[in-house]
JSON list of C-alpha atoms in Angstrom, two decimals:
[
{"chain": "A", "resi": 1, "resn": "UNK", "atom": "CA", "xyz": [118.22, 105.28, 89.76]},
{"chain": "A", "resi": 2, "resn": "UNK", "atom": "CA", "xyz": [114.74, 106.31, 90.07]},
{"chain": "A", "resi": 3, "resn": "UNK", "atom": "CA", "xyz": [112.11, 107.11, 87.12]},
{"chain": "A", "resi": 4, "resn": "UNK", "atom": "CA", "xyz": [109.15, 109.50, 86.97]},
{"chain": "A", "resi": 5, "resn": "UNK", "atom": "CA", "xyz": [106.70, 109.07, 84.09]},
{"chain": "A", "resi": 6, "resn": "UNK", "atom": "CA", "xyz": [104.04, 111.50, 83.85]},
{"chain": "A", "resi": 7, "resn": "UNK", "atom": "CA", "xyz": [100.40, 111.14, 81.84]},
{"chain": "A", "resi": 8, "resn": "UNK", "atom": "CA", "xyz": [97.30, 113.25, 81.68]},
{"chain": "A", "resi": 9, "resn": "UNK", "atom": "CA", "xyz": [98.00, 116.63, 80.47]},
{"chain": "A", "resi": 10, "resn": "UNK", "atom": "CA", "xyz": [96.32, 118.12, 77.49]},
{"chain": "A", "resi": 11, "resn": "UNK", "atom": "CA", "xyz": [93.78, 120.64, 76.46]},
{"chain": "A", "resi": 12, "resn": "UNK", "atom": "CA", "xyz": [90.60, 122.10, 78.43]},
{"chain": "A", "resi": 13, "resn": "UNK", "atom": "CA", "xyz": [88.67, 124.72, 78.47]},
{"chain": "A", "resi": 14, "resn": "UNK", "atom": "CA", "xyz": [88.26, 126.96, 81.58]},
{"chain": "A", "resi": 15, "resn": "UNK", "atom": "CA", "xyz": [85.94, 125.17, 84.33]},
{"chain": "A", "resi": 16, "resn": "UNK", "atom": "CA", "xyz": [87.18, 121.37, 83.44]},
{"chain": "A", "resi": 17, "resn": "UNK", "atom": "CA", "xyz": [88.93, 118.92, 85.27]},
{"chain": "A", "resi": 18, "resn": "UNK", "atom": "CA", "xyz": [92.07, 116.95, 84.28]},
{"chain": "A", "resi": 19, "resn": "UNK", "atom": "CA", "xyz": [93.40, 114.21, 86.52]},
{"chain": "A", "resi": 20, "resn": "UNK", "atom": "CA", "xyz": [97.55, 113.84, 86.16]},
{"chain": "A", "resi": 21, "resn": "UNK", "atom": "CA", "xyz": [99.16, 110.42, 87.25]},
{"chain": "A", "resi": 22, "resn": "UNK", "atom": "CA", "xyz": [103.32, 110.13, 87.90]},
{"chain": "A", "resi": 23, "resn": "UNK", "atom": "CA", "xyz": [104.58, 106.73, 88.45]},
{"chain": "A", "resi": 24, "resn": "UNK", "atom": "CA", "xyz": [108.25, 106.33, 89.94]},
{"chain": "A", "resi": 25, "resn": "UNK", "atom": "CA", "xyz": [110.28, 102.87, 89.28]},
{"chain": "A", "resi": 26, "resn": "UNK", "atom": "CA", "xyz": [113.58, 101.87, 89.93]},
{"chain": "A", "resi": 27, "resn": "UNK", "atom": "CA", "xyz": [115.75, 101.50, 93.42]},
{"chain": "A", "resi": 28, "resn": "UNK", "atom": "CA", "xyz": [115.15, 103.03, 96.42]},
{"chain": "A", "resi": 29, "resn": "UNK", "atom": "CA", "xyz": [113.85, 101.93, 99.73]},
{"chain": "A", "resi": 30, "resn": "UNK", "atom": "CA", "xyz": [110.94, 104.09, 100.45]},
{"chain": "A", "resi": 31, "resn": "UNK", "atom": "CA", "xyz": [109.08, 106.74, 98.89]},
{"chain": "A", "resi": 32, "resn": "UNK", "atom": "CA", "xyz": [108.71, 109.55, 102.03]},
{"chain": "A", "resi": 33, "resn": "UNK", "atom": "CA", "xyz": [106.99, 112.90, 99.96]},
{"chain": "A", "resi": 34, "resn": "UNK", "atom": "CA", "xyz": [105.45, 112.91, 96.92]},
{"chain": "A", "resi": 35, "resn": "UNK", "atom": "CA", "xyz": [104.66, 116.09, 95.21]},
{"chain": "A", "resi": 36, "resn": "UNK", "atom": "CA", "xyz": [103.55, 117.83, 91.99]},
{"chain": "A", "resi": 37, "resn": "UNK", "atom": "CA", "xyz": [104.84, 121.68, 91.21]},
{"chain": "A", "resi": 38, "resn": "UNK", "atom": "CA", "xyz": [104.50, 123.98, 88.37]},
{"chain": "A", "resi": 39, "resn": "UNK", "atom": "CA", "xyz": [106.12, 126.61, 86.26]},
{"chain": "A", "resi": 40, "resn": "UNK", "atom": "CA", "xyz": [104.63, 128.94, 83.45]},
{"chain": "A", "resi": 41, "resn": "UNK", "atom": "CA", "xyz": [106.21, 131.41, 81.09]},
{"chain": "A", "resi": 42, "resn": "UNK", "atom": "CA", "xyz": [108.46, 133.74, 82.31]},
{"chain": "A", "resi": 43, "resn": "UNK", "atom": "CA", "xyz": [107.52, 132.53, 86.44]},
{"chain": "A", "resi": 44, "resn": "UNK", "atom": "CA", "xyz": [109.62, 130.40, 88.84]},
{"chain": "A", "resi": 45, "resn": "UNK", "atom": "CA", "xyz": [108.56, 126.59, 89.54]},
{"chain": "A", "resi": 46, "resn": "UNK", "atom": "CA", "xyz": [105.95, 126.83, 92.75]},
{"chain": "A", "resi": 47, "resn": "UNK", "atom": "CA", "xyz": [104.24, 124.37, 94.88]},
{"chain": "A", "resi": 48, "resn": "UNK", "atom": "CA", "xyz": [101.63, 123.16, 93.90]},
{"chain": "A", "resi": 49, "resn": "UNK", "atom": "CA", "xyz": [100.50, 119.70, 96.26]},
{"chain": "A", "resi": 50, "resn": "UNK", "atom": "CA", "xyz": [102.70, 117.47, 98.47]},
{"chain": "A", "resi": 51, "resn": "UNK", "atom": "CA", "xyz": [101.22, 114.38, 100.33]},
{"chain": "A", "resi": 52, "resn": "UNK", "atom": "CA", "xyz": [103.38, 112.90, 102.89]},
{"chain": "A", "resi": 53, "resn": "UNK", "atom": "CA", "xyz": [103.70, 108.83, 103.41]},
{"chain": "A", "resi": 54, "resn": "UNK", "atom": "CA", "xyz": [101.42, 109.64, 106.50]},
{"chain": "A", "resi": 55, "resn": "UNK", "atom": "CA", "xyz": [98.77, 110.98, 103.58]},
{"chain": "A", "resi": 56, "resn": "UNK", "atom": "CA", "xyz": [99.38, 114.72, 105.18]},
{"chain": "A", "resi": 57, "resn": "UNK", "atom": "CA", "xyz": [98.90, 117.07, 102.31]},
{"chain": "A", "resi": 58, "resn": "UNK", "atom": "CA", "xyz": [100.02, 120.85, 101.98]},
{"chain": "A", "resi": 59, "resn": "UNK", "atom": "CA", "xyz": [98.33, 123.10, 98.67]},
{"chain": "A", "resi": 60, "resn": "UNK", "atom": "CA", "xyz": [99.11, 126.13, 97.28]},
{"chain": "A", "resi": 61, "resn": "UNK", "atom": "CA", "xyz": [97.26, 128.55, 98.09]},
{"chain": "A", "resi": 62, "resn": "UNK", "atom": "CA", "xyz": [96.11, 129.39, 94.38]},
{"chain": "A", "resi": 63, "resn": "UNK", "atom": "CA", "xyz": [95.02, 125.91, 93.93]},
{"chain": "A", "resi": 64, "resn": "UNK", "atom": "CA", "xyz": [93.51, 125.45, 97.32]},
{"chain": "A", "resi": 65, "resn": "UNK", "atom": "CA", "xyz": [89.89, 123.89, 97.51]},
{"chain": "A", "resi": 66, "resn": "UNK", "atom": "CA", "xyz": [89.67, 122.68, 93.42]},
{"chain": "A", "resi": 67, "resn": "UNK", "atom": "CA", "xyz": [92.92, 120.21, 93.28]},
{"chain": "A", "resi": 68, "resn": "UNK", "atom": "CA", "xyz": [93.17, 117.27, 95.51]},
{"chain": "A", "resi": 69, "resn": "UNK", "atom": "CA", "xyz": [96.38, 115.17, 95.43]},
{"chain": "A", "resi": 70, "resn": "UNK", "atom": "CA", "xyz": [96.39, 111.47, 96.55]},
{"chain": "A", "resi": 71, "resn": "UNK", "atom": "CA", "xyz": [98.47, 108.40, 96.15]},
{"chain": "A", "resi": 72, "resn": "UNK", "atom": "CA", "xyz": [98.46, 104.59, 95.75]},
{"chain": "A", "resi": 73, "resn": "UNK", "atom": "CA", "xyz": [101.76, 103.18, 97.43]},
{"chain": "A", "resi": 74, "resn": "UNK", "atom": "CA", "xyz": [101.13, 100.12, 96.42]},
{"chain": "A", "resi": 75, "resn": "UNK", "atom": "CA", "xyz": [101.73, 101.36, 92.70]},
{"chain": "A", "resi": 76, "resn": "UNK", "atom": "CA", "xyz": [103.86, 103.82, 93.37]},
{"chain": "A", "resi": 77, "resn": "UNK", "atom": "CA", "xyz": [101.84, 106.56, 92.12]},
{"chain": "A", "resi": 78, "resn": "UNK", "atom": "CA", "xyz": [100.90, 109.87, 92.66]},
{"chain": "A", "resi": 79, "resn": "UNK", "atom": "CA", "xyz": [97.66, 111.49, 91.68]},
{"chain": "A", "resi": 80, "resn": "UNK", "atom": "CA", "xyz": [96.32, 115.26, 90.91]},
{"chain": "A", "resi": 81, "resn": "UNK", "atom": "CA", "xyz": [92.66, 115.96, 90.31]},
{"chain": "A", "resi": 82, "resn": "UNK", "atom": "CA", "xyz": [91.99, 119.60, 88.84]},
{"chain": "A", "resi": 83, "resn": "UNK", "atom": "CA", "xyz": [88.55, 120.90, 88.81]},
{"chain": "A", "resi": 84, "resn": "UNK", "atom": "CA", "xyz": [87.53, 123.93, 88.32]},
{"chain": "A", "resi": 85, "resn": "UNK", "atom": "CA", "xyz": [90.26, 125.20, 86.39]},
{"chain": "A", "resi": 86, "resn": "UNK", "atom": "CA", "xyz": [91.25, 128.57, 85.13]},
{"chain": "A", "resi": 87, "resn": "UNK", "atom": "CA", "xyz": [93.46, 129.81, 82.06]},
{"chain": "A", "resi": 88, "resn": "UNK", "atom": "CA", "xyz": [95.88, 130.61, 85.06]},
{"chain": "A", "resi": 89, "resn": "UNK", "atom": "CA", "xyz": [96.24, 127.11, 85.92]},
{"chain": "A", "resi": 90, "resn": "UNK", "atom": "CA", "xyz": [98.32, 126.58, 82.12]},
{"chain": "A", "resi": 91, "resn": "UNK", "atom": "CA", "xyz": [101.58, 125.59, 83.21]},
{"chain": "A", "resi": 92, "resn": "UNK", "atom": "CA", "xyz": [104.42, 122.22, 82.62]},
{"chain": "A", "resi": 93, "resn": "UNK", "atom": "CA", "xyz": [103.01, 120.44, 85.46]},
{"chain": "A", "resi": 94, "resn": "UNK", "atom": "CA", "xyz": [106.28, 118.62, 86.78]},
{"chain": "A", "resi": 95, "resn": "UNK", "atom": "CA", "xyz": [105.91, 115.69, 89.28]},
{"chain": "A", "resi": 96, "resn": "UNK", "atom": "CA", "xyz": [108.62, 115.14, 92.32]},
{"chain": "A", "resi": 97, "resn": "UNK", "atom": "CA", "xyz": [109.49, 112.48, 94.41]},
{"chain": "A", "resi": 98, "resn": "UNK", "atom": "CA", "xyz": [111.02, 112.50, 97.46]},
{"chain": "A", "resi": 99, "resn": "UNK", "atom": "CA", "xyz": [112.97, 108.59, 98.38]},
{"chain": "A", "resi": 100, "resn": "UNK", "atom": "CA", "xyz": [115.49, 107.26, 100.41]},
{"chain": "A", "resi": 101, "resn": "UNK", "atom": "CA", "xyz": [118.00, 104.57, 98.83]},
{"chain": "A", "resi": 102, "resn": "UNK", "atom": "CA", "xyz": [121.65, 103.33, 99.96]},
{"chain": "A", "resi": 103, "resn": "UNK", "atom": "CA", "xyz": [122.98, 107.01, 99.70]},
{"chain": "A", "resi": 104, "resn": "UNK", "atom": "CA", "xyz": [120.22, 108.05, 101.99]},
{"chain": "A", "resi": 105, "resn": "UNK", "atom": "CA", "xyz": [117.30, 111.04, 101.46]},
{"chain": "A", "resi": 106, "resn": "UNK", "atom": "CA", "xyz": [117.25, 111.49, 97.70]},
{"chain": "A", "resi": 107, "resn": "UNK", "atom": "CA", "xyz": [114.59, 113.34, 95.22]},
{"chain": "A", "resi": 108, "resn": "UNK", "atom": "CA", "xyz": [113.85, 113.21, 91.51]},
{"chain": "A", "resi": 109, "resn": "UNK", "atom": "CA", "xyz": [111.72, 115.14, 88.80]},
{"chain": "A", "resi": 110, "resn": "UNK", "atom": "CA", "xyz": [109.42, 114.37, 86.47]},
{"chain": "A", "resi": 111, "resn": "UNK", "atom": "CA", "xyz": [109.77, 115.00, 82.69]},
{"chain": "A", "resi": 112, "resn": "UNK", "atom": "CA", "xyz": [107.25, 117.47, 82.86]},
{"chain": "A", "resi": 113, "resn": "UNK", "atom": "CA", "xyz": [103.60, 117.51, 81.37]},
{"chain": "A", "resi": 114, "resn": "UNK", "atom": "CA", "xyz": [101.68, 120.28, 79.57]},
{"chain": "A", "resi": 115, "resn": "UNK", "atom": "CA", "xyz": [98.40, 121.44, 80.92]},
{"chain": "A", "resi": 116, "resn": "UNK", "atom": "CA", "xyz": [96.86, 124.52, 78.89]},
{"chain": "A", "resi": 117, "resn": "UNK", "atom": "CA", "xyz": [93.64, 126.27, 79.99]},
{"chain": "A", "resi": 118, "resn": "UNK", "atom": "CA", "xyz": [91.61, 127.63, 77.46]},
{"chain": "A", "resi": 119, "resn": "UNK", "atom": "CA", "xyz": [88.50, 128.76, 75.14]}
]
């Protein structure tokens, strides 16, 4: 079974950065994708960065150019760096992982963090 813990949402006001971290433990053989996606009131969940193990990333196109994603395999974590941020940015930031284990290709989600942009 694999766990996601998720830190570094919070309060700031339009313009600021935040930096979120998601760290996965438990079994599994490899980590492949790791990603973070989003979801605010009344929308669907969308993409918001992927990095692949290769380090290959993919954005949204909303979020393109002021969030970088990045990861440290050797802690099993994935980053997201937000500058430049914009009330529309306020969403439950939710981190994925994409593994393989003994049953083969496999993904979890995080918990979910709250990131709110405003005066």
């Amino acid at each position: 079974q694999v766990q996601l813990v998720e830190s570094g949402g919070g309060l700031v006001q339009p313009g600021g950065s935040l930096e979120l971290s998601c760290a996965a433990s438990g079994s599994f053989f490899s980590i492949d994708a790791m990603g973070w996606y989003r979801q605010a009131p009344g929308k669907e969940r969308e993409l918001v960065a992927i990095i692949g193990s290769a380090g290959n990333r993919n954005y949204g196109d909303s979020v393109k150019g002021r969030f970088t994603i990045s990861r440290d395999d050797a802690k099993n974590t994935v980053f997201l760096r937000m500058n430049s941020l914009k009330p529309e940015d306020t969403a439950v930031y939710y981190c994925r992982l994409y593994y393989s284990d003994r049953g083969g290709n496999a993904n979890a989600w995080g918990q979910g963090t709250q990131v709110t942009v405003s005066p």
